[in-house]
Amino acid sequence: MSANTERYENAVARYFEAWNAAGDEGVAKGVAAAWAADGSYTDPLADVSGHDGIAAVINAAHAQFPGFAFRPVGAVDGHHDTARFSWELVSEADGSAPVAGFDVITLDADGRIRTVLGFLDRVPAGA
């Protein structure tokens, strides 16, 4: 594994840890570990920056989909300071995955996320 591949995979692992953290404090810690202080998150439903804004988006997803967890799908691909990866939102009760997408992230020199551009490939009606 190249150093860059490991850098991308580590950043994405921290990203999923933040998204799957429990409780407000857990999410806040996960966001602080994954994102740079001035990091941002943008998808079709949100456009926020800073740790508090990112944590609010994650907590809103937890409220909308209780009992679900984000899981990576496939490998992380990257070059320079940019990586992309796919994911699903999976029910811990029955394994269904009603939401799926892919994200493109940019990293700072320390390997923390500067930006996330998220794309939704599958979303349930009314979500």
Backbone as CSV, one residue per row, in Angstrom:
resi,resn,N_x,N_y,N_z,CA_x,CA_y,CA_z,C_x,C_y,C_z
1,MET,0.839,-1.167,0.000,0.000,0.000,0.000,0.891,1.239,0.000
2,SER,0.630,2.168,-0.900,1.436,3.378,-0.956,1.062,4.300,0.194
3,ALA,1.945,5.220,0.506,1.683,6.179,1.574,0.435,6.998,1.260
4,ASN,0.263,7.379,-0.012,-0.922,8.158,-0.374,-2.192,7.343,-0.208
5,THR,-2.167,6.069,-0.623,-3.346,5.217,-0.467,-3.703,5.105,1.004
6,GLU,-2.728,4.888,1.840,-2.963,4.803,3.287,-3.519,6.123,3.823
7,ARG,-3.018,7.228,3.332,-3.502,8.552,3.754,-4.980,8.720,3.415
8,TYR,-5.368,8.339,2.198,-6.771,8.447,1.787,-7.644,7.513,2.619
9,GLU,-7.204,6.273,2.783,-7.996,5.296,3.537,-8.151,5.702,4.996
10,ASN,-7.103,6.258,5.595,-7.196,6.730,6.981,-8.191,7.885,7.104
11,ALA,-8.141,8.808,6.160,-9.078,9.940,6.189,-10.515,9.464,6.040
12,VAL,-10.738,8.520,5.144,-12.093,8.001,4.930,-12.550,7.197,6.145
13,ALA,-11.660,6.461,6.774,-12.023,5.732,7.995,-12.469,6.699,9.085
14,ARG,-11.755,7.802,9.267,-12.144,8.815,10.264,-13.484,9.454,9.882
15,TYR,-13.705,9.647,8.596,-14.973,10.192,8.101,-16.133,9.295,8.527
16,PHE,-16.006,7.982,8.294,-17.076,7.060,8.685,-17.214,6.978,10.206
17,GLU,-16.115,7.078,10.928,-16.202,7.097,12.391,-17.028,8.285,12.857
18,ALA,-16.848,9.439,12.231,-17.636,10.623,12.594,-19.109,10.402,12.282
19,TRP,-19.400,9.894,11.088,-20.791,9.679,10.694,-21.478,8.628,11.546
20,ASN,-20.744,7.676,12.078,-21.335,6.594,12.858,-21.169,6.767,14.361
21,ALA,-20.630,7.889,14.795,-20.453,8.134,16.225,-21.810,8.255,16.915
22,ALA,-21.827,7.905,18.186,-23.065,7.957,18.967,-23.116,9.231,19.806
23,GLY,-24.260,9.894,19.794,-24.486,11.051,20.652,-23.794,12.304,20.176
24,ASP,-24.264,13.425,20.683,-23.705,14.720,20.290,-22.211,14.817,20.563
25,GLU,-21.789,14.355,21.728,-20.370,14.444,22.085,-19.520,13.541,21.195
26,GLY,-20.005,12.339,20.926,-19.281,11.418,20.057,-19.135,11.966,18.652
27,VAL,-20.222,12.546,18.139,-20.173,13.150,16.799,-19.190,14.311,16.789
28,ALA,-19.252,15.173,17.793,-18.340,16.321,17.856,-16.884,15.864,17.861
29,LYS,-16.571,14.831,18.644,-15.201,14.300,18.680,-14.812,13.713,17.327
30,GLY,-15.727,12.987,16.708,-15.447,12.388,15.408,-15.197,13.433,14.337
31,VAL,-16.013,14.481,14.342,-15.836,15.570,13.367,-14.492,16.254,13.587
32,ALA,-14.141,16.529,14.842,-12.864,17.192,15.140,-11.675,16.339,14.692
33,ALA,-11.809,15.018,14.789,-10.722,14.125,14.375,-10.612,14.027,12.859
34,ALA,-11.733,14.145,12.156,-11.731,13.923,10.711,-11.517,15.192,9.899
35,TRP,-12.119,16.312,10.326,-12.117,17.535,9.523,-11.140,18.568,10.073
36,ALA,-10.578,19.350,9.175,-9.833,20.555,9.555,-10.830,21.527,10.193
37,ALA,-10.333,22.435,11.012,-11.211,23.361,11.733,-12.112,24.155,10.800
38,ASP,-11.600,24.505,9.627,-12.390,25.286,8.671,-12.969,24.404,7.566
39,GLY,-13.069,23.094,7.831,-13.566,22.154,6.840,-15.017,22.407,6.475
40,SER,-15.419,21.822,5.346,-16.792,22.019,4.881,-17.394,20.706,4.408
41,TYR,-18.724,20.714,4.314,-19.479,19.563,3.827,-20.608,20.089,2.950
42,THR,-20.665,19.612,1.712,-21.705,20.038,0.776,-22.271,18.810,0.077
43,ASP,-23.588,18.684,0.109,-24.285,17.675,-0.676,-25.580,18.312,-1.170
44,PRO,-26.463,17.591,-1.872,-27.680,18.231,-2.380,-28.602,18.783,-1.293
45,LEU,-28.421,18.342,-0.049,-29.312,18.751,1.034,-28.665,19.679,2.050
46,ALA,-27.355,19.877,1.970,-26.648,20.659,2.994,-25.440,21.367,2.390
47,ASP,-25.104,22.494,2.976,-23.892,23.231,2.613,-23.434,23.957,3.866
48,VAL,-22.506,23.329,4.607,-22.085,23.861,5.900,-20.565,23.887,5.979
49,SER,-20.072,24.682,6.918,-18.638,24.692,7.182,-18.426,24.804,8.681
50,GLY,-17.248,24.401,9.103,-16.905,24.404,10.517,-17.424,23.155,11.208
51,HIS,-16.774,22.814,12.301,-17.119,21.584,13.017,-18.568,21.568,13.494
52,ASP,-19.073,22.680,14.006,-20.453,22.704,14.511,-21.462,22.453,13.397
53,GLY,-21.264,23.065,12.245,-22.173,22.865,11.125,-22.153,21.432,10.619
54,ILE,-20.964,20.847,10.525,-20.841,19.469,10.059,-21.491,18.518,11.065
55,ALA,-21.241,18.741,12.349,-21.856,17.899,13.385,-23.375,18.000,13.331
56,ALA,-23.907,19.179,13.061,-25.360,19.349,12.972,-25.945,18.532,11.822
57,VAL,-25.253,18.485,10.683,-25.718,17.680,9.546,-25.704,16.199,9.909
58,ILE,-24.651,15.747,10.548,-24.563,14.333,10.945,-25.655,13.997,11.949
59,ASN,-25.864,14.840,12.953,-26.902,14.589,13.948,-28.292,14.589,13.315
60,ALA,-28.514,15.432,12.316,-29.807,15.447,11.617,-30.020,14.134,10.862
61,ALA,-28.965,13.597,10.262,-29.075,12.308,9.571,-29.406,11.199,10.563
62,HIS,-28.788,11.241,11.741,-29.085,10.243,12.777,-30.544,10.336,13.207
63,ALA,-31.058,11.547,13.333,-32.456,11.731,13.737,-33.412,11.234,12.657
64,GLN,-33.065,11.448,11.401,-33.923,11.037,10.297,-33.861,9.529,10.059
65,PHE,-32.716,8.916,10.350,-32.527,7.488,10.099,-31.996,6.789,11.355
66,PRO,-32.811,6.719,12.415,-32.337,6.027,13.624,-32.149,4.536,13.339
67,GLY,-31.106,3.959,13.928,-30.842,2.542,13.723,-30.146,2.230,12.414
68,PHE,-29.583,3.234,11.768,-28.849,3.051,10.518,-27.390,3.432,10.725
69,ALA,-26.511,2.876,9.892,-25.085,3.198,9.936,-24.559,3.375,8.519
70,PHE,-23.597,4.264,8.373,-22.941,4.477,7.082,-21.839,3.443,6.913
71,ARG,-21.789,2.827,5.738,-20.781,1.814,5.438,-20.149,2.103,4.082
72,PRO,-18.826,1.929,3.987,-18.170,2.114,2.687,-18.556,0.996,1.726
73,VAL,-18.545,1.330,0.444,-18.795,0.358,-0.618,-17.616,0.450,-1.585
74,GLY,-16.858,-0.613,-1.736,-15.731,-0.605,-2.654,-14.507,0.074,-2.062
75,ALA,-13.568,0.316,-2.932,-12.276,0.859,-2.534,-12.272,2.388,-2.581
76,VAL,-11.360,2.972,-1.839,-11.094,4.406,-1.893,-10.125,4.649,-3.034
77,ASP,-10.409,5.655,-3.841,-9.555,5.998,-4.976,-9.095,7.436,-4.779
78,GLY,-7.815,7.717,-5.023,-7.363,9.081,-4.830,-6.107,9.428,-5.597
79,HIS,-5.881,10.723,-5.684,-4.637,11.256,-6.227,-4.458,12.660,-5.664
80,HIS,-3.223,13.083,-5.603,-2.858,14.375,-5.021,-3.508,14.494,-3.643
81,ASP,-4.290,15.491,-3.380,-4.963,15.652,-2.086,-6.450,15.347,-2.173
82,THR,-6.860,14.575,-3.181,-8.275,14.317,-3.444,-8.543,12.821,-3.455
83,ALA,-9.666,12.426,-2.851,-10.074,11.023,-2.860,-11.574,10.940,-3.082
84,ARG,-12.007,9.783,-3.583,-13.441,9.535,-3.769,-13.756,8.135,-3.269
85,PHE,-15.003,7.976,-2.834,-15.437,6.681,-2.319,-16.955,6.637,-2.325
86,SER,-17.480,5.421,-2.360,-18.923,5.211,-2.326,-19.327,4.713,-0.944
87,TRP,-20.609,4.880,-0.628,-21.123,4.495,0.679,-22.605,4.137,0.580
88,GLU,-23.082,3.465,1.624,-24.499,3.162,1.782,-24.900,3.472,3.222
89,LEU,-26.149,3.787,3.403,-26.731,3.940,4.730,-27.541,2.670,4.989
90,VAL,-27.064,1.853,5.930,-27.574,0.497,6.111,-28.357,0.377,7.416
91,SER,-29.524,-0.273,7.336,-30.327,-0.562,8.521,-29.631,-1.640,9.340
92,GLU,-29.422,-1.356,10.625,-28.817,-2.358,11.495,-29.808,-3.477,11.800
93,ALA,-31.117,-3.244,11.587,-32.149,-4.243,11.870,-32.278,-5.279,10.762
94,ASP,-32.317,-4.817,9.503,-32.585,-5.768,8.420,-31.568,-5.740,7.273
95,GLY,-30.561,-4.882,7.354,-29.523,-4.833,6.328,-29.896,-4.095,5.057
96,SER,-31.108,-3.533,5.009,-31.486,-2.768,3.819,-30.656,-1.492,3.749
97,ALA,-30.514,-0.971,2.551,-29.709,0.236,2.342,-30.500,1.210,1.465
98,PRO,-31.401,1.988,2.067,-32.253,2.858,1.267,-31.554,4.088,0.695
99,VAL,-30.392,4.424,1.235,-29.669,5.610,0.777,-28.254,5.190,0.386
100,ALA,-27.790,5.706,-0.745,-26.428,5.417,-1.201,-25.909,6.617,-1.971
101,GLY,-24.595,6.753,-1.996,-23.996,7.843,-2.749,-22.500,7.698,-2.831
102,PHE,-21.866,8.768,-3.268,-20.407,8.801,-3.259,-19.967,10.211,-2.902
103,ASP,-18.795,10.289,-2.304,-18.252,11.562,-1.864,-16.865,11.760,-2.444
104,VAL,-16.529,13.012,-2.665,-15.195,13.426,-3.082,-14.673,14.342,-1.974
105,ILE,-13.502,14.009,-1.447,-12.926,14.799,-0.365,-11.581,15.362,-0.794
106,THR,-11.248,16.515,-0.219,-9.887,17.041,-0.339,-9.295,17.088,1.063
107,LEU,-8.001,16.840,1.137,-7.309,16.756,2.418,-6.312,17.888,2.584
108,ASP,-6.087,18.267,3.832,-5.042,19.241,4.113,-3.714,18.505,4.297
109,ALA,-2.663,19.234,4.603,-1.328,18.641,4.720,-1.250,17.607,5.842
110,ASP,-2.133,17.714,6.846,-2.148,16.776,7.968,-3.056,15.574,7.717
111,GLY,-3.672,15.501,6.539,-4.547,14.391,6.219,-5.965,14.545,6.737
112,ARG,-6.297,15.743,7.207,-7.666,15.997,7.661,-8.474,16.580,6.505
113,ILE,-9.772,16.372,6.561,-10.651,16.764,5.466,-10.822,18.280,5.429
114,ARG,-10.589,18.836,4.253,-10.863,20.263,4.019,-12.260,20.435,3.448
115,THR,-12.598,19.616,2.447,-13.914,19.717,1.819,-14.468,18.326,1.524
116,VAL,-15.789,18.247,1.586,-16.520,17.071,1.128,-17.552,17.560,0.130
117,LEU,-17.570,16.937,-1.030,-18.633,17.147,-2.009,-19.354,15.813,-2.133
118,GLY,-20.599,15.772,-1.637,-21.358,14.533,-1.597,-22.398,14.469,-2.703
119,PHE,-22.597,13.263,-3.231,-23.587,13.021,-4.280,-24.464,11.869,-3.830
120,LEU,-25.777,12.023,-4.023,-26.731,10.994,-3.617,-27.182,10.208,-4.846
121,ASP,-26.949,8.912,-4.826,-27.326,8.044,-5.934,-28.683,7.380,-5.705
122,ARG,-29.022,7.144,-4.434,-30.275,6.468,-4.095,-30.832,7.122,-2.833
123,VAL,-32.066,7.616,-2.923,-32.724,8.259,-1.788,-34.180,7.794,-1.778
124,PRO,-34.714,7.401,-0.619,-36.108,6.965,-0.590,-37.057,8.140,-0.835
125,ALA,-38.205,7.831,-1.407,-39.224,8.870,-1.646,-39.586,9.520,-0.321
126,GLY,-39.712,10.828,-0.335,-40.092,11.582,0.843,-38.991,11.891,1.820
127,ALA,-37.759,11.445,1.522,-36.660,11.711,2.445,-36.086,13.086,2.244
